[in-house]
Short mmCIF file of C-alpha atoms in Angstrom, two decimals:
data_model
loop_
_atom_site.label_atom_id
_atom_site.label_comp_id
_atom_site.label_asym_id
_atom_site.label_seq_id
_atom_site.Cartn_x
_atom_site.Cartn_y
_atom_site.Cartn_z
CA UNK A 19 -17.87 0.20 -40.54
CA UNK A 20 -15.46 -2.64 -38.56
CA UNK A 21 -16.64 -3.59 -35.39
CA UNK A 22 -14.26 -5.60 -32.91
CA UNK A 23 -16.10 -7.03 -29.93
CA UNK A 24 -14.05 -8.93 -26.92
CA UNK A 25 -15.28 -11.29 -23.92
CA UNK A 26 -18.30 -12.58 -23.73
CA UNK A 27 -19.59 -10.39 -26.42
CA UNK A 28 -16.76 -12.15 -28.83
CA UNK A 29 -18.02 -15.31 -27.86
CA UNK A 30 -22.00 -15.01 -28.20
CA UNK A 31 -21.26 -13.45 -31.39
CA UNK A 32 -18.99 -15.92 -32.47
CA UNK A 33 -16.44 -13.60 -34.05
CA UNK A 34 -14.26 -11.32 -32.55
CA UNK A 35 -14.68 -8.79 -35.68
CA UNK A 36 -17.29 -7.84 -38.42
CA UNK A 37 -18.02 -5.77 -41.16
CA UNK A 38 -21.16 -3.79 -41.54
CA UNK A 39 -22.36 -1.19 -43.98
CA UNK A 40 -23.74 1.44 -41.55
CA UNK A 41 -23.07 5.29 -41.08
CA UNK A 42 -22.78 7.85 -40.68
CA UNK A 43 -25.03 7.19 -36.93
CA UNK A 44 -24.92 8.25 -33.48
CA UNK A 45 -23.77 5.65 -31.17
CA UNK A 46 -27.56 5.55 -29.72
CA UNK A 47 -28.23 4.01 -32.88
CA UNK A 48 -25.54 1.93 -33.45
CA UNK A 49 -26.53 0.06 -30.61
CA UNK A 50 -30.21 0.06 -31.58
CA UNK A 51 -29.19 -1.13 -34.96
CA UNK A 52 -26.89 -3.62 -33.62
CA UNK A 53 -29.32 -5.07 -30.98
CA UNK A 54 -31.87 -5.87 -33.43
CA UNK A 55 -29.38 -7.42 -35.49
CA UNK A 56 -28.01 -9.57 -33.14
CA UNK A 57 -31.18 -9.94 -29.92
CA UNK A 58 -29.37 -12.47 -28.06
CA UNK A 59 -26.44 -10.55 -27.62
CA UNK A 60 -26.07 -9.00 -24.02
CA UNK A 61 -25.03 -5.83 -24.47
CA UNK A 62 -26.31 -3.93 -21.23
CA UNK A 63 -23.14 -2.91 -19.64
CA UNK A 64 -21.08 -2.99 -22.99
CA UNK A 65 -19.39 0.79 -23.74
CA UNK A 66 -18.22 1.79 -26.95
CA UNK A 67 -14.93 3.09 -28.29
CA UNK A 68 -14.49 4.33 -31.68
CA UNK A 69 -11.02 4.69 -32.82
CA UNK A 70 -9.54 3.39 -30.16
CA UNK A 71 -11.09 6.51 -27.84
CA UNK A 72 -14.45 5.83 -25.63
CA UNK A 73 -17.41 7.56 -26.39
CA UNK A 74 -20.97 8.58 -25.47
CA UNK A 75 -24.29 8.19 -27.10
CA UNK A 76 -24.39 11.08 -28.80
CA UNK A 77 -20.68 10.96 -30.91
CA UNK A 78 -21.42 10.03 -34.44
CA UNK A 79 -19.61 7.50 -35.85
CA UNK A 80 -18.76 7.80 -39.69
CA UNK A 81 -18.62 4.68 -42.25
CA UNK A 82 -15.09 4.64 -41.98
CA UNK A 83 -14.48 3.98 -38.53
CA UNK A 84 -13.61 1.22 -36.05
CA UNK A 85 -16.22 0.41 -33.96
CA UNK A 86 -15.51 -1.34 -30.45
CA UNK A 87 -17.66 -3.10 -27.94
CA UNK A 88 -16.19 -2.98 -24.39
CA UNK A 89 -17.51 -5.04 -21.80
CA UNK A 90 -16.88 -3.84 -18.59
CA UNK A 91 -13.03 -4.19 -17.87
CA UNK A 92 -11.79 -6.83 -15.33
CA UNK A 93 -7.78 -6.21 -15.86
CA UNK A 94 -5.03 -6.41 -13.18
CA UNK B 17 15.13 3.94 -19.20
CA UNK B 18 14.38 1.53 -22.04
CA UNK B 19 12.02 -0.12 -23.94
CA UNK B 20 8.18 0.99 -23.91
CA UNK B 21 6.86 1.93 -20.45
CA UNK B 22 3.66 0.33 -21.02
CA UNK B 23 3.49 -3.03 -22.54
CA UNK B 24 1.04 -6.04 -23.03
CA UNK B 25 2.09 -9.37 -23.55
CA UNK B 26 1.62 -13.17 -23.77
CA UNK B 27 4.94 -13.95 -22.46
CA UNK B 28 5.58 -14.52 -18.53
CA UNK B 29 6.79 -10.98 -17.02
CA UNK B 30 10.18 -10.12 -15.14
CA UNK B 31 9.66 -7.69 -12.20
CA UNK B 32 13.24 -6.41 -12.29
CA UNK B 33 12.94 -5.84 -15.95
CA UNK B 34 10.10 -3.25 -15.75
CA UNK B 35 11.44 -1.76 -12.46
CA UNK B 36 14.41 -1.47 -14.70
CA UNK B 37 12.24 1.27 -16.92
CA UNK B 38 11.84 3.24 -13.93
CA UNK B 39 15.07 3.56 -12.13
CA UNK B 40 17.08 6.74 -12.54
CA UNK B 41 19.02 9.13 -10.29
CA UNK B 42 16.23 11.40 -9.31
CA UNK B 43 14.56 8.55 -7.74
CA UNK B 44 14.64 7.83 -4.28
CA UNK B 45 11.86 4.80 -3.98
CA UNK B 46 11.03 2.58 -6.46
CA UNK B 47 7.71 0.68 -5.61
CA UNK B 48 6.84 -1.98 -7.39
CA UNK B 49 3.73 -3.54 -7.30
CA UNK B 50 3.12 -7.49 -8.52
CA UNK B 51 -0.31 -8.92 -8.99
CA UNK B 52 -0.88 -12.47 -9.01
CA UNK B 53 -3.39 -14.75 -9.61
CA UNK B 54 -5.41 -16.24 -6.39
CA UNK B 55 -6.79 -19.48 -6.46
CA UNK B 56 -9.32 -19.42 -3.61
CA UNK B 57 -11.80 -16.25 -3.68
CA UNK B 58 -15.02 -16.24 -1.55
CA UNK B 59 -14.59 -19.90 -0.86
CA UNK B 60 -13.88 -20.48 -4.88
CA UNK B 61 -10.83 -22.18 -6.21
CA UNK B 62 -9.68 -20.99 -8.89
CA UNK B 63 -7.70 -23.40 -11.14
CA UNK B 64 -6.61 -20.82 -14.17
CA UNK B 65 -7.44 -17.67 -15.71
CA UNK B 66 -7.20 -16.30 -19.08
CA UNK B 67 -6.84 -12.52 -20.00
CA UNK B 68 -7.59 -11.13 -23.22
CA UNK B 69 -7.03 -7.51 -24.29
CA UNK B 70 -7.74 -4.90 -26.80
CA UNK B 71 -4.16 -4.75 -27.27
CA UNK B 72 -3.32 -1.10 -28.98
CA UNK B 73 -5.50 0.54 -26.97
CA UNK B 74 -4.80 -0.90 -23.87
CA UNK B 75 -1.68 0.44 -24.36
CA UNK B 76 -2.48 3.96 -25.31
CA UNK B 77 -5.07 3.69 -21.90
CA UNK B 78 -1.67 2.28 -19.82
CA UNK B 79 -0.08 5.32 -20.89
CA UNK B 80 -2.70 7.89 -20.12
CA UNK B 81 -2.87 6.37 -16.31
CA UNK B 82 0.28 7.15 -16.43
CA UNK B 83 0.23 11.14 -17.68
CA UNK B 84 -2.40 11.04 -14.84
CA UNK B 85 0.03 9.90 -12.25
CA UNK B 86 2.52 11.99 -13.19
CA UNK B 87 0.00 15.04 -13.36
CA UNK B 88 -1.13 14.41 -9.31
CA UNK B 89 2.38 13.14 -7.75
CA UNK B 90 4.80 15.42 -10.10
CA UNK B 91 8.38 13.52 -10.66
CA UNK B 92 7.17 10.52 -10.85
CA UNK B 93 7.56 7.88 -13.81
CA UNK B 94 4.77 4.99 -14.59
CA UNK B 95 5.83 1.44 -16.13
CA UNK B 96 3.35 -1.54 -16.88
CA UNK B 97 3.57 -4.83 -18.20
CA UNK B 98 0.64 -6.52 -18.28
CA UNK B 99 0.24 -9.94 -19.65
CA UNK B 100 -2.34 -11.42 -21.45
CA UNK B 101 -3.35 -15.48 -22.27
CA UNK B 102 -3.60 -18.39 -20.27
CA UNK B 103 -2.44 -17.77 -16.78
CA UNK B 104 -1.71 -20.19 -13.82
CA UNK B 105 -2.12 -19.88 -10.24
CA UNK B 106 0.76 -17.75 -8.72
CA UNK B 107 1.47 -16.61 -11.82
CA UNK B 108 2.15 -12.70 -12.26
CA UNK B 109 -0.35 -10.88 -14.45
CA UNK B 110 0.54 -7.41 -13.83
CA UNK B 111 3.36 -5.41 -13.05
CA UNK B 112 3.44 -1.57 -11.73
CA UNK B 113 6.29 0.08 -11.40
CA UNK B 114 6.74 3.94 -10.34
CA UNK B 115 9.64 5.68 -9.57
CA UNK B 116 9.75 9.26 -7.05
CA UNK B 117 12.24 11.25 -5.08
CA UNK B 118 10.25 10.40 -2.47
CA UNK B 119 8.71 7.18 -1.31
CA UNK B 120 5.23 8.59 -0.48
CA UNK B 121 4.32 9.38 -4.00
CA UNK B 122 5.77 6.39 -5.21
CA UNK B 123 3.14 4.11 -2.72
CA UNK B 124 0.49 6.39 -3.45
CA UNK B 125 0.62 6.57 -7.56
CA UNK B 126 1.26 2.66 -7.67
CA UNK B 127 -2.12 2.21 -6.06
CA UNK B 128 -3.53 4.35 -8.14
CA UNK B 129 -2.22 3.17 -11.30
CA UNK B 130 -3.94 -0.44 -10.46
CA UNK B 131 -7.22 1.54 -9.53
CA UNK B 132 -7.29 3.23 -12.89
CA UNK B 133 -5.98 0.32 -14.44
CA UNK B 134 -9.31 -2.05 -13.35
CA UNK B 135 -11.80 0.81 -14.74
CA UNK B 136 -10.55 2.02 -18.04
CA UNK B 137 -8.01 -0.53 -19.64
CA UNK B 138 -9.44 -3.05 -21.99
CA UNK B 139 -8.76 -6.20 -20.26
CA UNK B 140 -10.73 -8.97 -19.84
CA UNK B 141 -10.04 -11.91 -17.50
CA UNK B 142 -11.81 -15.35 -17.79
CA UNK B 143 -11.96 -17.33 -14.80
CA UNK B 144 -11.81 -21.43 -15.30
CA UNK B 145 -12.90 -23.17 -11.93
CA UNK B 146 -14.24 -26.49 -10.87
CA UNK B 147 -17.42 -25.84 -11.71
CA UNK B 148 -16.34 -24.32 -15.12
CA UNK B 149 -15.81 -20.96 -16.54
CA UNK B 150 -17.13 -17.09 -16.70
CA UNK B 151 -16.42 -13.58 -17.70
CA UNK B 152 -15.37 -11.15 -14.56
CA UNK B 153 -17.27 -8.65 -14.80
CA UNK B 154 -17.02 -5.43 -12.24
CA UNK B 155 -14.50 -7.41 -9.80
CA UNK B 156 -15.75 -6.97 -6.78
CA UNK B 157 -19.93 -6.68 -7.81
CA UNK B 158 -19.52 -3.62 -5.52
CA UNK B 159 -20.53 -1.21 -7.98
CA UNK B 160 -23.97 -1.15 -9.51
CA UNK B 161 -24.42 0.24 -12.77
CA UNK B 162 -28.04 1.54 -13.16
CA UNK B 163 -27.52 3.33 -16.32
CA UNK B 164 -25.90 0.20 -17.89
CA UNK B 165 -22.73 2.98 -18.55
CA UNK B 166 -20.38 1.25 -16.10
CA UNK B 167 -17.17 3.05 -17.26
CA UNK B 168 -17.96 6.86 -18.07
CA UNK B 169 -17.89 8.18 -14.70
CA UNK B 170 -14.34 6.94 -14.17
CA UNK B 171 -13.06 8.80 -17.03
CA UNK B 172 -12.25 12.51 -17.15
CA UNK B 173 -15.17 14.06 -19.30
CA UNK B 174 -12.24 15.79 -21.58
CA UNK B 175 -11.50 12.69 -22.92
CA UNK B 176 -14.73 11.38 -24.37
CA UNK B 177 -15.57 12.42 -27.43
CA UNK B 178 -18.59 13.91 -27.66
CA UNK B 179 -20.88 15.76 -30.18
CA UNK B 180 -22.86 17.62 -27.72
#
């Protein structure tokens, strides 16, 4: 799946997209998956999109999609 | 009417050009709402800020504020520009324009359209000041987010996908 993270994420990551091979997984997992991947990341407020749409923890994301980490927003 | 009603962009924004978007001869009020970047907050200067976005979907979230504004205060039409890069004091950021017969609506859906606007579009803004720079989070730190799930709340449960 393609993940796209912004902010801060973005920047402790040190990319601003990836590629994994994951999926089919609930978004639970995702993040479980993702946090021991990547343990310094802070990713406690972070929401998740998929396809441009947010999402909960239980919508499962298929190896196709667009995955999206969304810090919280801080616009206008 | 022209051009797309919601836009984001790295290039300085015109007021008059998004009121523009708005205007028609149903309206009676046009208000148009211009935020600007503050250099001293809490004591703080400011000296620049930077906003990045999730561009398309920012967009498609721009327009659904809109639907929603149109859904509570009927007749009345939505435009944004927001911009997005480096941004210097004074500088406009955001523009809201909404058109209505009648004024009332027209006050009362521009507010909400910059409500809406700071909990479910993907924009970021970066604040540079003396002592350096950092992420704004939640704007104001007025809302605690036990649950870590700052955002969920504020949207209408019909439009998150779910496979409950």
């Amino acid at each position: 799946m393609k993940i796209l993270c912004f902010a801060h994420v973005s920047e402790q990551l040190g990319a601003s997209s990836l590629e994994l091979d994951l999926g089919p997984m609930t978004v639970d997992a995702f993040l479980e998956e993702f946090k021991q991947r990547y343990p310094n990341l802070r990713l406690d407020h972070v929401m998740i999109a998929v396809n441009e749409q947010f999402v909960d923890e239980t919508h499962r994301i298929e190896p196709h999609d667009t995955v999206v980490l969304l810090p919280p927003v801080s616009g206008g | 009417m022209s051009g797309s009603l919601y836009v984001i962009t790295d290039q300085p924004i015109k007021p008059g050009v998004v009121s523009e978007k708005v205007m028609r001869r149903e309206a009676g009020a046009i208000t148009l709402f211009l935020g600007t970047v503050r250099e001293i907050t809490y004591g703080k200067r400011t000296l620049y800020l930077e906003y990045e976005a999730y561009p398309s979907m920012a967009a498609k979230q721009l327009e659904r504020i809109g639907q929603e504004a149109r859904e509570r205060w009927t007749d009345t039409v939505v435009a944004v520009t927001h911009r997005v890069g480096r941004i210097e004091i004074s500088d406009i950021a955001v523009v809201i324009a909404v058109s209505s017969p009648h004024r009332k609506a027209a006050y009362e859906a521009n507010e909400y359209v910059i409500e809406r606007i700071k909990q479910i579009v993907p924009i970021w803004k970066k604040e540079y000041g003396e002592d350096g720079s950092e992420w704004i989070g939640d704007q104001l730190n007025q809302q605690t987010y036990p649950d870590g799930r700052p955002l969920l709340s504020d949207i209408p449960s019909e439009d998150v996908n779910s496979d409950k």
